[in-house]
Amino acid sequence: MDDFLIYSGYLILLLNLILYSYSFFRKGKANVFFVCYLAFAFFMQISMEVMYHLGMNNLFAVNIFFIGQMILLGLFYNSLSHIKSQKILFKISLFTALMSLLVQFILDPGEFLKFNLFEITLTSLFVVVFALLHFYNMLTESKKFYYVSIGVVFYLLASTVLFLIGNLSSGLSNEIKYLTWMLNAFLIVVYQLFILYEWKQSFYEK
């Protein structure tokens, strides 16, 4: 069951990458930053999977993934906004988050090589704020990437809670830790399905 969920998430992510890439390169409709995000996510997921099977520590790759996710989704939401003050806020927020993480890594370089709960929480919450600002804009604008944004908020909030629980429950049984890991794999599948549904609604030629 665990392999089914994990590889289902990979397959849907690959499908999303193919579909959005087609819509961008052939139709010129999909957002370039979002296509880059999907490509980055797929590359990082496969890289982490390979490192896992080779018995390598892939936690540094997890940290790279969350930082890259924040940057690319931040640029994505910045490109969707037409409000100058929001664009400034996006850039300041990204800079602040990156500087905070840089200071942490300088003070304790080992944080980059292990499960960094501060980094995961910080980057995820910044992206959630970006998505919520986009929801606010959609009250008076067209609903571009509406379902993607629902998926972003749903997945990042839920997964962050799971990571917090997993960190607090490190001394609990393996069954509890396995359950949190499986729930996260399920959330990834749901998230990718939101992205797929967005493509169907926005780019599929009926």
C-alpha angles and dihedrals in degrees: 000000000000093000090047093056094043096048092041087059091050093049095049090046090052091048090051091049091052094046097045091044089053091049090050102043099034102029103024091222108107119085113259094219092052092050088050089050092053091048091048092047092050093048092048094046092051091044092052091047092052092047090050093053090047090054093245126144104254099178092105087057089052089056091048089050095054093046092047091046091054093048096047096042089045090054089044094056091040089057091051094053121088094186114102095208091053092050089053089048092051092052094045091048093051092047092048093049093047093047091049091053092044090054090049092050092047092050093044114013090182090072089074091059099051141050101297108199093178091056094046093049095044097048094042095050092048090054090047089054090050090051093048090052088053090052088053091052091050090063088077101018137057115289099251114175090356096153092042089057092049088053093047094052094042096047100041095046093046095043092048090054089049092050090050091050091046091052093048092046096051089118094051128093124297088244091064093048090047090052093053090049092050092048089054091051088051091049090053090054091050091047092052090048089056088053091048091049089051090057091050092050098041108028110019111106105228 
